[in-house]
């Protein structure tokens, strides 16, 4: 039975009718302690959801929805290694990757031993590179890392690397290349000294086209200067497909495994996070894992009203399925967190951008929202106009670290004031009567701000490796809870496959080994236009 036919879903629909026009500001009158009540604190994070468009009744109904979905049990199943990825017959065990020693689920002893061995490899490699004992083929230490990977093999480590910038203690730089666009690798290789560069090829499948093409170009660049045997000093792979990595030319000792039970978008906690250990040290990487493990414990043990991931998830469902908001914006008021929306796009949209339930029925309700966002305060001078006055209302998370890593108090006071006042403006709006009396009617109508637009604020005591780990795990569990309520399999991504297959065929057409039968006239024509330029026919 579809969730839309359950009494709780119908109750939420009728409750939504009464809440659509309810003023968020009036909820503070209905619930005098709302500002301090509607707060959850854990792991150095404070979720303030008092500016949500949700009443006591809404929260009661959302709790019933969470209970009827069996979210508590599903969370236990996730960490215990249940086969939740039913279309690929796999567990989804990213929580095992960050479990503290001795704190893993008893049934997962063998898998945890493998995790420990891989972590030891990450630790050893990072210590050798950082201490200068890992030497390139000409005896020089490593100063630059070239990380080649895409999707989950790129977005997570790149985002964490940038977010931890204040913790940089050594001059080792990591350069990330994901896109197959040759401009990127061309540009990056031009500035690298091959004698001091370590290349990490990261691909769970070791068959992803972009990574294969970029890795081949990087390998050829190395081979212009050294013999095949010397590649071991400069080439490392992180993969689940060890034989393909060996065939590519990576030495067996230089391959660190990941497992099929780690989804790409959840893989930064595995050896995929090697750049973090290389740049910041293994202890910092471990601190990141610890922060995520703390959030896992919170998720597993806190009651619904105190459970940060569950509350974020259920509020998101309320906005998306019942109040008709089709997108969700993540707005970090921290320069170093500016890549978080990119990471969350893959995490959320690749997980819950689905139309079939886990048992293969077509859904009759909306599933994952469009996720987007950008760095505050920059967004205020760009897309916030739409948030304040546009017709498509988005749900919003404002993220704000309280303690910066600099001493520029004036800057930080302004940053904080900007963030807090944006959520205030969205909630309160501005009526026609509040606009100067001498304003013309025309201009007045343009200055009116509808207000009554909800948001969450997530305060971060300070952005540290631990709180960053907790924050990313928070969003992982939010996405998981939503996937469970929508009855999806959030751990597969079949929707990306067709494009890969058709891409292969168009590539063959370009190369002259075409199968034009399976190409439509438009794609065929566009391919021919490209070929005429490429082959110099024009
Ligand atoms: O095409 C989508 C995807 O499979 C993602 O799920 C994954 O993170 C990315 O490609 C990269 O895959 P791989 O690590 O196997 O190269």
CSV table of C-alpha atoms in Angstrom, one decimal, residues 204-506:
chain,number,residue,atom,x,y,z
A,204,UNK,CA,35.3,2.2,-6.6
A,205,UNK,CA,34.5,0.5,-9.9
A,206,UNK,CA,37.8,1.5,-11.7
A,207,UNK,CA,35.7,1.7,-14.8
A,208,UNK,CA,34.3,5.2,-14.7
A,209,UNK,CA,35.1,6.9,-18.1
A,210,UNK,CA,36.1,10.3,-16.7
A,211,UNK,CA,38.5,8.8,-14.2
A,212,UNK,CA,39.9,6.3,-16.7
A,213,UNK,CA,40.7,9.0,-19.3
A,214,UNK,CA,42.2,11.4,-16.7
A,215,UNK,CA,44.2,8.7,-15.1
A,216,UNK,CA,45.6,7.6,-18.4
A,217,UNK,CA,46.6,11.1,-19.3
A,218,UNK,CA,48.3,11.6,-15.9
A,219,UNK,CA,50.1,8.2,-16.2
A,220,UNK,CA,51.3,9.2,-19.7
A,221,UNK,CA,52.6,12.5,-18.2
A,222,UNK,CA,54.6,10.5,-15.6
A,223,UNK,CA,55.9,8.1,-18.2
A,224,UNK,CA,57.3,10.9,-20.2
A,225,UNK,CA,59.8,11.2,-17.4
A,226,UNK,CA,60.3,7.8,-15.9
A,227,UNK,CA,60.2,4.1,-16.5
A,228,UNK,CA,57.2,1.9,-15.8
A,229,UNK,CA,59.0,0.4,-12.8
A,230,UNK,CA,59.3,3.9,-11.2
A,231,UNK,CA,55.5,4.5,-11.3
A,232,UNK,CA,55.3,2.8,-7.8
A,233,UNK,CA,56.8,5.9,-6.3
A,234,UNK,CA,54.1,8.2,-7.8
A,235,UNK,CA,50.9,6.2,-8.3
A,236,UNK,CA,48.4,4.9,-5.8
A,237,UNK,CA,44.8,3.6,-6.3
A,238,UNK,CA,41.8,3.4,-4.0
A,239,UNK,CA,39.3,0.9,-5.4
A,240,UNK,CA,37.1,-2.1,-5.1
A,241,UNK,CA,38.4,-3.4,-8.4
A,242,UNK,CA,41.9,-4.4,-7.5
A,243,UNK,CA,42.6,-6.4,-10.6
A,244,UNK,CA,41.7,-3.5,-12.9
A,245,UNK,CA,44.0,-1.2,-11.0
A,246,UNK,CA,46.8,-3.7,-11.3
A,247,UNK,CA,46.2,-4.0,-15.0
A,248,UNK,CA,46.2,-0.2,-15.3
A,249,UNK,CA,49.8,-0.2,-13.8
A,250,UNK,CA,49.4,0.4,-10.1
A,251,UNK,CA,51.6,-1.7,-7.9
A,252,UNK,CA,49.7,-4.2,-5.6
A,253,UNK,CA,51.3,-2.6,-2.5
A,254,UNK,CA,49.9,0.8,-3.6
A,255,UNK,CA,46.3,-0.2,-3.8
A,256,UNK,CA,44.0,0.4,-0.8
A,257,UNK,CA,40.7,-1.4,-1.0
A,258,UNK,CA,37.2,-0.2,-0.5
A,259,UNK,CA,34.2,-2.5,-0.5
A,260,UNK,CA,31.0,-2.9,-2.5
A,261,UNK,CA,29.1,-2.1,0.7
A,262,UNK,CA,30.4,1.5,0.7
A,263,UNK,CA,28.3,3.7,-1.6
A,264,UNK,CA,30.3,6.3,-3.6
A,265,UNK,CA,28.6,9.2,-2.0
A,266,UNK,CA,29.3,7.8,1.5
A,267,UNK,CA,32.9,6.8,0.8
A,268,UNK,CA,34.8,9.8,2.1
A,269,UNK,CA,35.2,7.9,5.4
A,270,UNK,CA,37.1,5.1,3.7
A,271,UNK,CA,40.6,5.4,2.0
A,272,UNK,CA,38.8,7.7,-0.4
A,273,UNK,CA,39.5,10.3,2.3
A,274,UNK,CA,43.3,9.7,1.9
A,275,UNK,CA,43.9,13.3,0.9
A,276,UNK,CA,42.7,14.4,4.3
A,277,UNK,CA,45.2,12.2,6.0
A,278,UNK,CA,48.0,13.3,3.6
A,279,UNK,CA,47.3,17.0,4.0
A,280,UNK,CA,46.2,17.3,7.6
A,281,UNK,CA,47.6,14.1,9.2
A,282,UNK,CA,46.0,10.8,10.1
A,283,UNK,CA,45.0,12.1,13.6
A,284,UNK,CA,42.9,14.8,11.9
A,285,UNK,CA,41.3,12.2,9.6
A,286,UNK,CA,40.5,10.0,12.7
A,287,UNK,CA,39.0,13.1,14.4
A,288,UNK,CA,36.7,13.6,11.4
A,289,UNK,CA,35.6,9.9,11.6
A,290,UNK,CA,35.1,10.3,15.4
A,291,UNK,CA,32.8,13.3,14.9
A,292,UNK,CA,30.7,11.2,12.4
A,293,UNK,CA,30.7,8.2,14.8
A,294,UNK,CA,29.3,10.6,17.5
A,295,UNK,CA,26.5,11.6,15.2
A,296,UNK,CA,25.8,7.9,14.5
A,297,UNK,CA,25.4,7.3,18.2
A,298,UNK,CA,23.1,10.3,18.5
A,299,UNK,CA,21.0,9.1,15.6
A,300,UNK,CA,20.7,5.6,17.0
A,301,UNK,CA,19.8,6.6,20.5
A,302,UNK,CA,18.0,10.0,20.7
A,303,UNK,CA,14.2,10.2,20.8
A,304,UNK,CA,12.4,11.7,17.9
A,305,UNK,CA,12.0,15.2,19.4
A,306,UNK,CA,15.7,15.3,20.3
A,307,UNK,CA,17.0,13.5,17.2
A,308,UNK,CA,18.6,16.0,14.9
A,309,UNK,CA,18.7,13.9,11.7
A,310,UNK,CA,15.2,12.7,12.1
A,311,UNK,CA,13.8,16.2,12.8
A,312,UNK,CA,15.6,17.6,9.8
A,313,UNK,CA,14.3,14.8,7.6
A,314,UNK,CA,10.7,14.9,8.8
A,315,UNK,CA,10.6,18.7,8.5
A,316,UNK,CA,11.9,18.4,5.0
A,317,UNK,CA,9.1,15.9,4.2
A,318,UNK,CA,6.6,18.3,5.7
A,319,UNK,CA,7.7,21.1,3.5
A,320,UNK,CA,8.2,19.0,0.4
A,321,UNK,CA,5.2,16.7,0.4
A,322,UNK,CA,2.7,18.7,2.2
A,323,UNK,CA,3.5,22.4,1.8
A,324,UNK,CA,4.6,22.1,-1.8
A,325,UNK,CA,8.2,23.3,-1.6
A,326,UNK,CA,10.1,21.7,-4.4
A,327,UNK,CA,13.7,22.7,-3.6
A,328,UNK,CA,15.9,22.8,-0.5
A,329,UNK,CA,18.7,25.4,-0.2
A,330,UNK,CA,21.8,24.8,2.0
A,331,UNK,CA,23.5,28.1,2.9
A,332,UNK,CA,26.7,27.9,4.8
A,333,UNK,CA,27.8,31.2,6.3
A,334,UNK,CA,31.4,30.0,6.2
A,335,UNK,CA,33.8,30.5,3.3
A,336,UNK,CA,35.5,27.1,4.0
A,337,UNK,CA,32.2,25.3,3.9
A,338,UNK,CA,31.2,26.7,0.5
A,339,UNK,CA,31.6,23.3,-1.3
A,340,UNK,CA,29.2,21.6,1.1
A,341,UNK,CA,26.1,22.2,-1.2
A,342,UNK,CA,27.9,20.4,-4.0
A,343,UNK,CA,28.6,17.4,-1.8
A,344,UNK,CA,25.0,17.4,-0.5
A,345,UNK,CA,23.7,17.5,-4.1
A,346,UNK,CA,25.1,14.1,-4.8
A,347,UNK,CA,24.4,12.7,-1.4
A,348,UNK,CA,20.7,13.7,-1.5
A,349,UNK,CA,19.8,13.7,-5.2
A,350,UNK,CA,21.6,10.5,-6.1
A,351,UNK,CA,20.0,8.8,-3.1
A,352,UNK,CA,16.5,10.0,-3.2
A,353,UNK,CA,16.0,11.2,-6.8
A,354,UNK,CA,13.9,8.1,-7.6
A,355,UNK,CA,10.4,7.3,-8.8
A,356,UNK,CA,10.2,3.6,-7.9
A,357,UNK,CA,9.7,2.3,-4.4
A,358,UNK,CA,12.1,-0.3,-3.0
A,359,UNK,CA,9.7,-3.0,-4.1
A,360,UNK,CA,9.4,-1.5,-7.6
A,361,UNK,CA,6.0,0.3,-7.5
A,362,UNK,CA,5.8,3.7,-9.1
A,363,UNK,CA,5.4,6.4,-6.4
A,364,UNK,CA,2.4,8.6,-6.3
A,365,UNK,CA,4.0,11.3,-4.2
A,366,UNK,CA,7.0,13.5,-4.7
A,367,UNK,CA,10.4,12.2,-3.5
A,368,UNK,CA,13.8,13.9,-3.3
A,369,UNK,CA,13.8,17.7,-3.7
A,370,UNK,CA,16.2,19.7,-5.8
A,371,UNK,CA,19.2,20.6,-3.6
A,372,UNK,CA,21.1,23.7,-4.2
A,373,UNK,CA,22.9,26.5,-2.3
A,374,UNK,CA,25.9,28.6,-1.9
A,375,UNK,CA,28.1,30.6,0.4
A,376,UNK,CA,26.6,33.3,2.6
A,377,UNK,CA,26.9,36.3,2.4
A,378,UNK,CA,27.6,36.1,-1.3
A,379,UNK,CA,24.2,34.6,-2.0
A,380,UNK,CA,22.5,37.6,-0.4
A,381,UNK,CA,23.7,39.6,-3.4
A,382,UNK,CA,22.7,37.0,-5.9
A,383,UNK,CA,19.9,34.5,-5.5
A,384,UNK,CA,18.4,35.5,-2.1
A,385,UNK,CA,16.1,37.8,-4.1
A,386,UNK,CA,14.2,34.8,-5.2
A,387,UNK,CA,14.1,33.3,-1.7
A,388,UNK,CA,12.5,36.5,-0.4
A,389,UNK,CA,10.1,37.4,-3.2
A,390,UNK,CA,10.1,34.6,-5.7
A,391,UNK,CA,7.1,32.4,-6.3
A,392,UNK,CA,8.9,29.1,-5.8
A,393,UNK,CA,9.4,28.8,-2.0
A,394,UNK,CA,12.4,26.8,-0.9
A,395,UNK,CA,13.1,25.2,2.4
A,396,UNK,CA,16.4,26.4,3.8
A,397,UNK,CA,19.2,25.4,6.1
A,398,UNK,CA,21.4,28.3,7.3
A,399,UNK,CA,24.7,27.0,8.7
A,400,UNK,CA,26.7,29.2,10.9
A,401,UNK,CA,30.0,28.6,12.9
A,402,UNK,CA,30.0,30.6,16.0
A,403,UNK,CA,33.7,30.7,16.7
A,404,UNK,CA,35.8,31.6,13.6
A,405,UNK,CA,39.5,30.6,13.0
A,406,UNK,CA,40.5,34.2,12.7
A,407,UNK,CA,40.7,37.3,14.9
A,408,UNK,CA,38.7,39.7,12.7
A,409,UNK,CA,35.8,40.3,15.1
A,410,UNK,CA,34.2,42.9,12.9
A,411,UNK,CA,34.0,40.5,10.0
A,412,UNK,CA,32.5,37.7,12.1
A,413,UNK,CA,30.0,40.0,13.8
A,414,UNK,CA,28.8,41.1,10.4
A,415,UNK,CA,28.7,37.5,9.1
A,416,UNK,CA,26.6,36.4,12.1
A,417,UNK,CA,24.3,39.4,11.8
A,418,UNK,CA,23.8,38.7,8.1
A,419,UNK,CA,22.9,35.1,8.7
A,420,UNK,CA,20.5,35.7,11.6
A,421,UNK,CA,18.8,38.6,9.9
A,422,UNK,CA,18.2,36.7,6.7
A,423,UNK,CA,16.1,34.0,8.5
A,424,UNK,CA,14.4,36.9,10.3
A,425,UNK,CA,13.6,38.7,7.1
A,426,UNK,CA,12.3,35.5,5.5
A,427,UNK,CA,10.0,34.8,8.4
A,428,UNK,CA,8.8,38.4,9.1
A,429,UNK,CA,8.6,39.9,5.6
A,430,UNK,CA,7.4,43.4,5.1
A,431,UNK,CA,3.8,44.5,4.6
A,432,UNK,CA,2.5,47.4,2.4
A,433,UNK,CA,1.7,49.4,5.5
A,434,UNK,CA,5.3,49.1,6.8
A,435,UNK,CA,6.7,50.8,3.6
A,436,UNK,CA,7.3,54.6,3.7
A,437,UNK,CA,4.1,56.6,3.1
A,438,UNK,CA,5.6,58.7,0.3
A,439,UNK,CA,6.3,55.6,-1.8
A,440,UNK,CA,4.3,55.3,-5.0
A,441,UNK,CA,1.8,52.5,-5.2
A,442,UNK,CA,3.9,50.9,-8.0
A,443,UNK,CA,7.1,50.8,-6.1
A,444,UNK,CA,5.2,49.8,-2.9
A,445,UNK,CA,3.9,46.7,-4.6
A,446,UNK,CA,7.5,45.7,-5.5
A,447,UNK,CA,8.8,46.4,-2.0
A,448,UNK,CA,6.3,44.1,-0.3
A,449,UNK,CA,7.9,41.0,1.1
A,450,UNK,CA,5.5,38.1,1.7
A,451,UNK,CA,7.5,36.7,4.6
A,452,UNK,CA,6.3,33.6,6.4
A,453,UNK,CA,9.1,31.6,4.8
A,454,UNK,CA,10.5,28.9,7.1
A,455,UNK,CA,14.1,28.0,7.7
A,456,UNK,CA,16.4,26.0,10.0
A,457,UNK,CA,19.5,27.4,11.5
A,458,UNK,CA,22.4,25.0,12.3
A,459,UNK,CA,24.9,26.6,14.6
A,460,UNK,CA,28.4,25.0,14.7
A,461,UNK,CA,30.3,25.9,17.9
A,462,UNK,CA,33.5,25.9,15.7
A,463,UNK,CA,34.2,24.2,12.5
A,464,UNK,CA,36.7,21.5,13.6
A,465,UNK,CA,37.4,18.0,12.2
A,466,UNK,CA,35.0,16.6,14.7
A,467,UNK,CA,32.1,18.9,14.1
A,468,UNK,CA,32.6,18.7,10.4
A,469,UNK,CA,32.4,14.9,10.6
A,470,UNK,CA,29.2,15.2,12.7
A,471,UNK,CA,27.7,17.7,10.2
A,472,UNK,CA,28.2,15.5,7.2
A,473,UNK,CA,26.9,12.4,9.0
A,474,UNK,CA,23.9,14.5,10.1
A,475,UNK,CA,23.0,15.0,6.4
A,476,UNK,CA,23.7,11.4,5.6
A,477,UNK,CA,21.2,10.3,8.2
A,478,UNK,CA,18.7,12.9,7.2
A,479,UNK,CA,18.8,11.6,3.6
A,480,UNK,CA,18.5,8.0,4.8
A,481,UNK,CA,15.4,8.8,7.0
A,482,UNK,CA,13.7,10.6,4.0
A,483,UNK,CA,14.5,7.6,1.8
A,484,UNK,CA,12.9,5.3,4.3
A,485,UNK,CA,9.7,7.4,4.6
A,486,UNK,CA,9.4,7.6,0.8
A,487,UNK,CA,10.1,3.8,0.7
A,488,UNK,CA,13.0,4.1,-1.7
A,489,UNK,CA,16.3,2.4,-2.0
A,490,UNK,CA,18.6,5.4,-1.3
A,491,UNK,CA,21.7,3.4,-2.0
A,492,UNK,CA,21.5,2.6,-5.7
A,493,UNK,CA,21.8,5.0,-8.7
A,494,UNK,CA,20.4,3.3,-11.8
A,495,UNK,CA,19.3,6.6,-13.3
A,496,UNK,CA,22.9,7.4,-14.3
A,497,UNK,CA,23.5,4.3,-16.3
A,498,UNK,CA,21.6,5.1,-19.6
A,499,UNK,CA,23.7,8.2,-20.1
A,500,UNK,CA,26.9,6.1,-19.8
A,501,UNK,CA,25.8,3.6,-22.4
A,502,UNK,CA,24.6,6.2,-24.9
A,503,UNK,CA,27.8,8.2,-24.3
A,504,UNK,CA,29.8,5.2,-25.3
A,505,UNK,CA,27.9,4.9,-28.6
A,506,UNK,CA,28.2,8.6,-29.4
